[in-house]
C-alpha cells in the first residue's frame, strides 16, 4: 500500500490536527495537536460491551465475513447488513470511497472490521474512518435512519494560508469548490460521489475536493447532510486552512491543495482569476457616488 503510506506521510508533513466531534455520544475529545495516522476510530463503550465467545461477537464476525465482498461487488461500493436476532443483533454499514477499486475496497472493509475489534475491543458500537473506506457496526439499528450522521471526525491542515485578505480569498475559492462538489455528489444518482478541481494562484496552483454520501440517500438528504457538516465545521476549523476534512458515516467531504483522489476530477471549476486592479474612477462617477451617499443620510 505505497499510496496509503505516502498519503500518511503527507498528512504527517502537513501537521494535521484532528478533533473528534462526537455530537451524539456523550463525551467530547479535545482537538489533538499533531498528526495521528489513519484509521481513526470512534469507540463507544457506553453503548455496552460484549464478551469473548458471545453470540454478539459471532454476529460481528459473520458480518466481517460477508460485508467486504458485498461492498466491493456493489456498483456504489456500499453495503449494509444485519446478523443475528435481538438482543444480539448487529447492524453494519460499509462505504468505500467512490474512486476506490473493488480489491482495495474489500481489503479496506476487512481491515476495518479487524481494527475495530482491536481498537474498540468488546465495544458493541464501533466506527472506523479510513481513507478508502468507512465502517460502523452497532447493536442499534442505525441503518433505518439515513439522515443520522452522528459520530464524526474533523481534521484540518495545521498550516495557515496566509494572513488577512489572502486567506479570505482562499476560503471563498475553496468554499465555492467544496459546495460545487457537494452539489455534484448529491446529483449523482447511483454513487452520490463527487470530486472537483479549481485552479487558484501561484502558491496553490490547484484546490481539490471530494464529497460523498451513502448511495441509499435521496439527493436532497445527501445535499442537506453535506450542507450540515460544511456549515457546522468550516467556520469553526477551516478558516484560513489549506486543507480539511469531515468524516461521517452518512456523508463526508475533504479539500486539499494537493491531489488526493484517483482519476480525473468529475467536476472542473473555472480558475479563480486574480482580482483585477481597480480602475481609476472618473470624476463624474465620483460625484455620483458622493451624491448617492449624501442622499442616503
Ligand atoms: C465496557 O467496558 C469498559 C472497559 O473495558 C468500561 O469502561 C465500560 O464501562 C463498559 N461499558 C458498559 C456499558 O458496561
Ligand atoms: C451479502 O449479500 C448477499 C446477497 O445479497 C446476502 O445474502 C448476504 O446476507 C450479504 N451479507 C451480509 C453480511 O450482509
Ligand atoms: C486497486 O487500487 C490499488 C491502490 O490504489 C492498486 O494498488 C491496485 O493495483 C488496484 N488494482 C486494480 C485491479 O486495479
Ligand atoms: C434520524 O436521525 C436524525 C439525526 O439524528 C434525527 O433528527 C431524526 O429525528 C431521526 N429520524 C427518525 C425517523 O428517527
Ligand atoms: C496558524 O494560525 C493559528 C492561529 O493564528 C496559530 O495558532 C498556528 O500556530 C498557525 N499555524 C502555523 C503552522 O503557523
Ligand atoms: C457554501 O455553502 C454554505 C451553505 O451550505 C454557505 O454558508 C457558504 O457561504 C457557501 N460558500 C461559498 C463560498 O459559496
Short mmCIF file of C-alpha atoms and ligand atoms in Angstrom, two decimals, residues 24 145-150, ligand 4:
data_model
loop_
_atom_site.label_atom_id
_atom_site.label_comp_id
_atom_site.label_asym_id
_atom_site.label_seq_id
_atom_site.Cartn_x
_atom_site.Cartn_y
_atom_site.Cartn_z
CA UNK A 24 -24.43 12.13 19.75
CA UNK A 145 -32.31 6.33 9.62
CA UNK A 146 -30.40 7.51 6.55
CA UNK A 147 -30.22 11.08 7.86
CA UNK A 148 -28.48 10.16 11.09
CA UNK A 149 -24.86 11.23 10.51
CA UNK A 150 -23.88 11.39 14.16
C1 LIG B 4 -32.90 10.40 12.20
O1 LIG B 4 -31.74 11.00 12.77
C2 LIG B 4 -31.81 12.41 12.82
C3 LIG B 4 -30.47 12.92 13.32
O2 LIG B 4 -30.05 12.25 14.47
C4 LIG B 4 -32.96 12.82 13.71
O3 LIG B 4 -33.06 14.22 13.76
C5 LIG B 4 -34.25 12.25 13.18
O4 LIG B 4 -35.30 12.52 14.07
C6 LIG B 4 -34.12 10.74 13.01
N1 LIG B 4 -35.32 10.25 12.33
C7 LIG B 4 -36.02 9.23 12.79
C8 LIG B 4 -37.17 8.82 11.96
O5 LIG B 4 -35.74 8.68 13.84
#
